[in-house]
Tab-separated table of C-alpha atoms and ligand atoms in Angstrom:
chain	number	residue	atom	x	y	z
A	1	MET	CA	-258.519	5.525	75.755
A	2	THR	CA	-257.461	2.121	77.047
A	3	LEU	CA	-257.280	1.474	80.757
A	4	ILE	CA	-254.166	-0.513	81.694
A	5	ASP	CA	-255.546	-3.048	84.139
A	6	GLY	CA	-252.826	-3.882	86.664
A	7	LYS	CA	-255.184	-5.943	88.771
A	8	LYS	CA	-256.025	-8.278	85.904
A	9	LEU	CA	-252.408	-8.591	84.751
A	10	SER	CA	-251.122	-9.225	88.277
A	11	LYS	CA	-253.720	-11.989	88.690
A	12	LYS	CA	-252.528	-13.587	85.441
A	13	ILE	CA	-248.912	-13.465	86.712
A	14	GLU	CA	-249.937	-14.861	90.115
A	15	ASP	CA	-251.772	-17.753	88.437
A	16	SER	CA	-248.726	-18.710	86.407
A	17	ILE	CA	-246.510	-18.436	89.528
A	18	ALA	CA	-248.903	-20.717	91.460
A	19	LEU	CA	-248.542	-23.324	88.690
A	20	GLU	CA	-244.750	-23.107	88.903
A	21	VAL	CA	-244.923	-23.511	92.685
A	22	ASP	CA	-246.855	-26.752	92.157
A	23	ASN	CA	-244.175	-27.945	89.741
A	24	LEU	CA	-241.418	-27.177	92.258
A	25	LYS	CA	-243.071	-29.156	95.066
A	26	PRO	CA	-241.862	-32.617	93.921
A	27	LYS	CA	-238.328	-31.217	93.969
A	28	GLY	CA	-238.824	-30.278	97.619
A	29	VAL	CA	-238.678	-26.548	96.888
A	30	VAL	CA	-241.214	-24.151	98.400
A	31	PRO	CA	-240.306	-20.505	97.693
A	32	GLY	CA	-239.875	-18.580	100.936
A	33	LEU	CA	-240.138	-14.855	101.622
A	34	ALA	CA	-239.149	-13.083	104.853
A	35	VAL	CA	-240.480	-9.596	105.498
A	36	ILE	CA	-239.105	-7.268	108.159
A	37	ILE	CA	-241.274	-4.396	109.292
A	38	VAL	CA	-240.228	-1.857	111.911
A	39	GLY	CA	-242.649	0.439	113.745
A	40	ASP	CA	-246.382	0.882	113.419
A	41	ASP	CA	-246.925	2.976	110.286
A	42	PRO	CA	-250.425	1.884	109.177
A	43	ALA	CA	-249.678	2.170	105.429
A	44	SER	CA	-246.568	-0.026	105.791
A	45	HIS	CA	-248.567	-2.614	107.754
A	46	THR	CA	-251.241	-2.622	105.032
A	47	TYR	CA	-248.594	-3.225	102.333
A	48	VAL	CA	-246.995	-6.032	104.351
A	49	SER	CA	-250.306	-7.746	104.953
A	50	MET	CA	-251.081	-7.532	101.202
A	51	LYS	CA	-247.708	-9.141	100.454
A	52	GLU	CA	-248.358	-11.865	103.044
A	53	LYS	CA	-251.761	-12.635	101.528
A	54	SER	CA	-250.365	-12.872	98.017
A	55	CYS	CA	-247.626	-15.231	99.254
A	56	LYS	CA	-250.363	-17.465	100.683
A	57	ARG	CA	-252.332	-17.326	97.437
A	58	VAL	CA	-249.448	-18.668	95.360
A	59	GLY	CA	-248.325	-21.224	97.972
A	60	TYR	CA	-245.131	-19.608	99.289
A	61	TYR	CA	-243.709	-20.054	102.752
A	62	SER	CA	-243.644	-16.603	104.338
A	63	ILE	CA	-242.618	-15.100	107.646
A	64	VAL	CA	-243.019	-11.566	108.932
A	65	HIS	CA	-240.680	-10.127	111.568
A	66	LYS	CA	-242.555	-7.300	113.274
A	67	MET	CA	-240.209	-5.056	115.252
A	68	PRO	CA	-240.936	-2.046	117.485
A	69	ASP	CA	-239.477	1.315	116.401
A	70	THR	CA	-237.271	1.230	119.523
A	71	ILE	CA	-235.285	-1.616	117.942
A	72	THR	CA	-231.559	-1.047	117.365
A	73	GLN	CA	-229.879	-1.173	113.991
A	74	ASN	CA	-227.790	-4.145	115.126
A	75	GLU	CA	-230.859	-6.140	116.067
A	76	ILE	CA	-232.295	-5.623	112.577
A	77	ILE	CA	-228.954	-6.593	111.029
A	78	GLU	CA	-228.858	-9.782	113.145
A	79	THR	CA	-232.340	-10.735	111.907
A	80	ILE	CA	-231.338	-10.150	108.280
A	81	GLU	CA	-228.199	-12.246	108.742
A	82	MET	CA	-230.328	-15.033	110.225
A	83	MET	CA	-232.559	-14.876	107.115
A	84	ASN	CA	-229.501	-14.780	104.828
A	85	ASN	CA	-228.492	-18.122	106.373
A	86	ASN	CA	-231.960	-19.677	106.468
A	87	PRO	CA	-232.233	-22.204	103.595
A	88	ARG	CA	-236.054	-21.976	103.580
A	89	ILE	CA	-235.862	-18.252	102.790
A	90	ASP	CA	-235.258	-17.225	99.167
A	91	GLY	CA	-236.203	-13.574	99.424
A	92	ILE	CA	-235.787	-10.910	102.107
A	93	LEU	CA	-237.710	-7.658	102.091
A	94	VAL	CA	-237.301	-4.786	104.532
A	95	GLN	CA	-240.407	-2.628	104.402
A	96	LEU	CA	-239.470	1.047	103.939
A	97	PRO	CA	-239.401	3.672	105.312
A	98	LEU	CA	-237.392	2.724	108.416
A	99	PRO	CA	-237.356	4.942	111.541
A	100	GLU	CA	-234.887	7.835	111.431
A	101	HIS	CA	-232.342	6.317	113.822
A	102	ILE	CA	-231.789	3.435	111.386
A	103	ASP	CA	-229.391	3.818	108.445
A	104	THR	CA	-231.473	2.437	105.544
A	105	THR	CA	-228.499	2.072	103.186
A	106	LYS	CA	-226.604	-0.004	105.760
A	107	ILE	CA	-229.610	-2.241	106.333
A	108	LEU	CA	-230.216	-2.839	102.624
A	109	GLU	CA	-226.542	-3.649	102.077
A	110	VAL	CA	-226.687	-6.462	104.653
A	111	ILE	CA	-229.238	-8.398	102.583
A	112	ASP	CA	-227.585	-11.145	100.540
A	113	PRO	CA	-227.896	-9.840	96.928
A	114	LYS	CA	-229.113	-13.331	95.923
A	115	LYS	CA	-232.083	-12.865	98.296
A	116	ASP	CA	-232.632	-9.186	97.493
A	117	VAL	CA	-236.034	-9.676	95.859
A	118	ASP	CA	-236.928	-5.991	96.288
A	119	GLY	CA	-233.915	-5.134	94.116
A	120	PHE	CA	-232.718	-2.307	96.373
A	121	HIS	CA	-229.186	-3.595	97.073
A	122	PRO	CA	-226.575	-1.492	95.223
A	123	TYR	CA	-225.289	-4.739	93.650
A	124	ASN	CA	-228.619	-5.386	91.913
A	125	MET	CA	-229.172	-1.713	91.162
A	126	GLY	CA	-225.756	-1.546	89.470
A	127	ARG	CA	-226.511	-4.642	87.421
A	128	VAL	CA	-229.865	-3.161	86.361
A	129	VAL	CA	-228.045	-0.037	85.148
A	130	GLU	CA	-225.637	-2.250	83.198
A	131	ASN	CA	-228.571	-4.216	81.723
A	132	LEU	CA	-227.344	-7.463	83.283
A	133	GLU	CA	-229.442	-10.181	84.874
A	134	ALA	CA	-230.560	-8.872	88.275
A	135	TYR	CA	-233.477	-8.455	90.644
A	136	ALA	CA	-234.974	-5.230	89.345
A	137	PRO	CA	-236.927	-3.074	91.793
A	138	CYS	CA	-240.514	-4.342	91.752
A	139	THR	CA	-242.479	-1.177	90.997
A	140	PRO	CA	-240.560	-0.110	87.866
A	141	ALA	CA	-240.287	-3.752	86.780
A	142	GLY	CA	-244.086	-3.980	87.061
A	143	VAL	CA	-244.465	-0.934	84.819
A	144	ILE	CA	-242.267	-2.568	82.150
A	145	GLU	CA	-244.458	-5.707	82.352
A	146	MET	CA	-247.522	-3.552	81.701
A	147	PHE	CA	-245.959	-2.149	78.514
A	148	LYS	CA	-245.176	-5.697	77.366
A	149	GLU	CA	-248.687	-6.966	78.088
A	150	TYR	CA	-250.277	-4.122	76.114
A	151	ASN	CA	-247.743	-4.430	73.245
A	152	ILE	CA	-246.476	-0.896	73.794
A	153	SER	CA	-243.025	-0.608	72.279
A	154	LEU	CA	-240.588	1.636	74.137
A	155	GLU	CA	-237.919	1.770	71.460
A	156	GLY	CA	-237.197	5.365	70.464
A	157	LYS	CA	-240.125	6.712	72.519
A	158	ASP	CA	-239.750	9.962	74.439
A	159	VAL	CA	-240.460	9.046	78.044
A	160	CYS	CA	-240.659	11.567	80.859
A	161	VAL	CA	-240.160	10.065	84.319
A	162	VAL	CA	-241.434	12.375	87.064
A	163	GLY	CA	-239.768	11.622	90.420
A	164	ALA	CA	-236.208	10.428	90.882
A	165	SER	CA	-236.121	8.331	94.065
A	166	ASN	CA	-233.852	5.312	94.408
A	167	ILE	CA	-236.786	2.915	94.539
A	168	VAL	CA	-238.994	4.359	91.802
A	169	GLY	CA	-237.734	7.049	89.401
A	170	LYS	CA	-234.044	6.148	89.033
A	171	PRO	CA	-234.493	2.405	88.421
A	172	MET	CA	-237.502	3.188	86.192
A	173	ALA	CA	-235.265	5.370	84.025
A	174	ALA	CA	-232.604	2.640	83.867
A	175	LEU	CA	-235.119	-0.035	82.793
A	176	LEU	CA	-236.540	2.292	80.121
A	177	LEU	CA	-233.076	3.009	78.809
A	178	ASN	CA	-232.494	-0.753	78.623
A	179	GLU	CA	-235.581	-0.879	76.355
A	180	ASN	CA	-234.025	1.819	74.128
A	181	ALA	CA	-236.375	4.630	75.135
A	182	THR	CA	-235.180	8.247	75.227
A	183	VAL	CA	-235.561	9.148	78.876
A	184	THR	CA	-235.947	12.487	80.646
A	185	ILE	CA	-235.888	12.360	84.448
A	186	THR	CA	-237.587	15.208	86.298
A	187	HIS	CA	-237.838	15.941	90.018
A	188	ILE	CA	-238.582	18.587	92.612
A	189	TYR	CA	-235.776	20.858	91.314
A	190	THR	CA	-236.893	20.657	87.662
A	191	LYS	CA	-237.524	24.255	86.522
A	192	ASP	CA	-240.487	23.805	84.202
A	193	LEU	CA	-242.034	20.387	84.654
A	194	SER	CA	-244.752	20.767	82.041
A	195	SER	CA	-242.255	21.729	79.306
A	196	HIS	CA	-240.903	18.163	79.701
A	197	THR	CA	-244.164	16.267	80.196
A	198	LYS	CA	-245.826	18.005	77.221
A	199	LYS	CA	-243.197	16.641	74.829
A	200	ALA	CA	-243.411	13.070	76.079
A	201	ASP	CA	-244.983	10.109	74.299
A	202	ILE	CA	-245.109	8.397	77.691
A	203	ILE	CA	-245.271	9.994	81.155
A	204	ILE	CA	-244.474	7.895	84.219
A	205	VAL	CA	-245.067	9.658	87.509
A	206	GLY	CA	-244.064	8.505	90.996
A	207	VAL	CA	-243.953	11.503	93.300
A	208	GLY	CA	-246.603	11.412	96.018
A	209	VAL	CA	-248.489	14.628	95.122
A	210	PRO	CA	-252.177	14.241	94.236
A	211	ASN	CA	-253.192	15.879	90.923
A	212	LEU	CA	-249.619	16.902	90.054
A	213	ILE	CA	-250.117	15.919	86.399
A	214	LYS	CA	-252.947	17.889	84.862
A	215	GLU	CA	-254.588	17.825	81.470
A	216	ASP	CA	-252.615	20.808	80.081
A	217	MET	CA	-249.307	19.043	80.886
A	218	VAL	CA	-250.030	16.073	78.624
A	219	LYS	CA	-249.984	15.895	74.834
A	220	ASP	CA	-252.855	14.303	72.937
A	221	GLY	CA	-252.571	10.520	72.768
A	222	ALA	CA	-249.868	10.248	75.454
A	223	ILE	CA	-249.525	7.119	77.575
A	224	VAL	CA	-249.748	7.926	81.287
A	225	ILE	CA	-248.546	5.630	84.056
A	226	ASP	CA	-249.391	6.687	87.608
A	227	ILE	CA	-247.211	5.157	90.327
A	228	GLY	CA	-248.285	7.574	93.075
A	229	ILE	CA	-250.345	6.386	96.018
A	230	ASN	CA	-251.911	9.139	98.122
A	231	ARG	CA	-254.594	8.826	100.764
A	232	LEU	CA	-256.809	11.913	100.821
A	233	GLU	CA	-258.353	13.164	104.059
A	234	SER	CA	-261.656	11.683	102.892
A	235	GLY	CA	-259.930	8.284	102.944
A	236	LYS	CA	-259.997	8.025	99.137
A	237	LEU	CA	-256.904	6.566	97.455
A	238	VAL	CA	-255.591	8.573	94.480
A	239	GLY	CA	-252.451	8.742	92.379
A	240	ASP	CA	-250.401	11.709	91.182
A	241	VAL	CA	-252.459	12.227	88.010
A	242	ASP	CA	-255.719	14.124	87.637
A	243	PHE	CA	-257.250	10.944	86.247
A	244	GLU	CA	-260.645	12.308	85.279
A	245	ASN	CA	-259.274	14.977	82.932
A	246	VAL	CA	-255.972	13.430	81.828
A	247	SER	CA	-257.699	10.188	80.805
A	248	LYS	CA	-259.685	12.158	78.185
A	249	LYS	CA	-256.446	13.072	76.374
A	250	SER	CA	-254.420	9.914	76.813
A	251	SER	CA	-254.302	6.773	74.672
A	252	TYR	CA	-253.503	4.501	77.626
A	253	ILE	CA	-253.650	5.253	81.348
A	254	THR	CA	-253.316	3.343	84.619
A	255	PRO	CA	-255.907	3.780	87.379
A	256	VAL	CA	-255.179	4.176	91.108
A	257	PRO	CA	-255.998	1.849	92.750
A	258	GLY	CA	-255.789	-1.180	90.457
A	259	GLY	CA	-252.870	-0.021	88.305
A	260	VAL	CA	-249.198	-0.178	89.244
A	261	GLY	CA	-249.824	-1.180	92.896
A	262	PRO	CA	-250.825	-4.827	92.280
A	263	MET	CA	-248.005	-5.149	89.723
A	264	THR	CA	-245.434	-4.299	92.406
A	265	ILE	CA	-246.557	-7.304	94.450
A	266	ALA	CA	-246.657	-9.558	91.382
A	267	MET	CA	-243.022	-8.641	90.618
A	268	LEU	CA	-242.043	-9.360	94.224
A	269	LEU	CA	-243.529	-12.840	93.867
A	270	GLN	CA	-241.795	-13.232	90.503
A	271	ASN	CA	-238.392	-12.263	91.925
A	272	THR	CA	-238.891	-14.647	94.870
A	273	LEU	CA	-239.724	-17.492	92.479
A	274	THR	CA	-236.588	-16.744	90.461
A	275	ALA	CA	-234.546	-16.847	93.675
A	276	ALA	CA	-236.119	-20.176	94.704
A	277	LYS	CA	-235.438	-21.696	91.286
A	278	SER	CA	-231.777	-20.721	91.527
A	279	ARG	CA	-231.269	-22.277	94.990
A	280	GLU	CA	-228.855	-24.849	93.667
A	281	SER	CA	-226.649	-22.445	91.701
B	301	LIG	P1	-239.825	9.865	97.478
B	301	LIG	O1	-240.399	10.902	98.395
B	301	LIG	O2	-238.657	9.073	97.897
B	301	LIG	O3	-239.464	10.571	96.097
B	301	LIG	C1	-240.318	11.498	95.505
B	301	LIG	C2	-239.671	12.034	94.226
B	301	LIG	O4	-240.573	12.963	93.653
B	301	LIG	C3	-238.356	12.801	94.463
B	301	LIG	O5	-237.442	12.480	93.454
B	301	LIG	C4	-238.763	14.277	94.359
B	301	LIG	O6	-237.719	15.098	93.839
B	301	LIG	C5	-239.919	14.204	93.376
B	301	LIG	N1	-240.887	15.287	93.579
B	301	LIG	C6	-241.481	15.690	94.720
B	301	LIG	N2	-242.309	16.710	94.478
B	301	LIG	C7	-242.247	16.962	93.156
B	301	LIG	C8	-242.878	17.904	92.296
B	301	LIG	N3	-243.735	18.802	92.776
B	301	LIG	N4	-242.562	17.876	90.978
B	301	LIG	C9	-241.678	16.971	90.470
B	301	LIG	N5	-241.055	16.057	91.251
B	301	LIG	C10	-241.345	16.051	92.563
B	301	LIG	O7	-241.071	8.939	97.118
B	301	LIG	P2	-241.089	7.433	96.503
B	301	LIG	O8	-240.803	6.461	97.575
B	301	LIG	O9	-240.330	7.416	95.231
B	301	LIG	O10	-242.655	7.314	96.178
B	301	LIG	C11	-243.279	8.181	95.240
B	301	LIG	C12	-244.753	7.841	95.141
B	301	LIG	O11	-244.886	6.538	94.600
B	301	LIG	C13	-245.500	7.828	96.467
B	301	LIG	O12	-246.823	8.274	96.271
B	301	LIG	C14	-245.504	6.367	96.849
B	301	LIG	O13	-246.594	6.027	97.696
B	301	LIG	C15	-245.657	5.742	95.500
B	301	LIG	N6	-245.162	4.361	95.401
B	301	LIG	C16	-246.008	3.471	94.854
B	301	LIG	C17	-245.617	2.173	94.706
B	301	LIG	C18	-246.568	1.209	94.062
B	301	LIG	O14	-246.458	0.023	94.261
B	301	LIG	N7	-247.505	1.695	93.235
B	301	LIG	C19	-244.352	1.760	95.143
B	301	LIG	C20	-243.490	2.703	95.683
B	301	LIG	C21	-243.917	4.018	95.803
């Protein structure tokens, strides 16, 4: 079994981004990322502070707009529009989830697609589905990078994606299809989940249920990618896969933490760099 080391790969990507940032400096370009966070959800604040730290590490300009959960939708929209018009900002990220009184779709649609480094705007999502150049959502894009790094070909492979959200499962399926994989998407309404996972060469799970994928749901030698992040009552961080037992059957597997998580941030930095490099166009 080979452990797919997302921490190591993300560091390698960060190092090459930092070099590119140095090369951009003489041209007067410093990539800039603006993050908007609403409310006081501790997990969201942890993610934002990790993103801020990684921006610092690679030499980006970054600003964080912290807003109380009493904020109105219009006030958030005004802030996004300000960032859309700010020439120092190349990427805008709205940390999800937003409070219930805010219409997430409306908010995401206000972001200029050229600054949509999270890849959640329907414009970018549509272009991803059509296999055109676009900002792909960072988590599934990070998973594709892992396959590339470990020379795992996706062509013709049977891949079962478990979870079908707009930010994880659906764009994951689209990116896999673009790599010529045969994709099955499963979700909460799937009748017999294990009948699908058992057939798969590759299982990619992003659900938010600890231990959902067990040993008897995985065929021998399968590749297992765990996107889930769950904090147990004990404080321990786990994914959606019963790692201890599934790892014994799999050929490759990602750990949690240290798997897909760091790759998500690396892809965010990558998308922001791409946006900064295309400032002129
Ligand atoms: P979501 O709640 O929006 O979607 C969950 C999906 O899982 C839905 O499609 C639902 O139908 C499906 N599902 C729920 N229970 C199921 C079950 N028992 N069997 C099969 N399918 C089931 O969640 P999300 O935002 O897509 O996040 C999913 C997980 O991925 C969470 O644990 C989240 O923390 C994690 N996540 C990790 C990263 C990262 O960087 N590693 C990024 C985003 C999300």
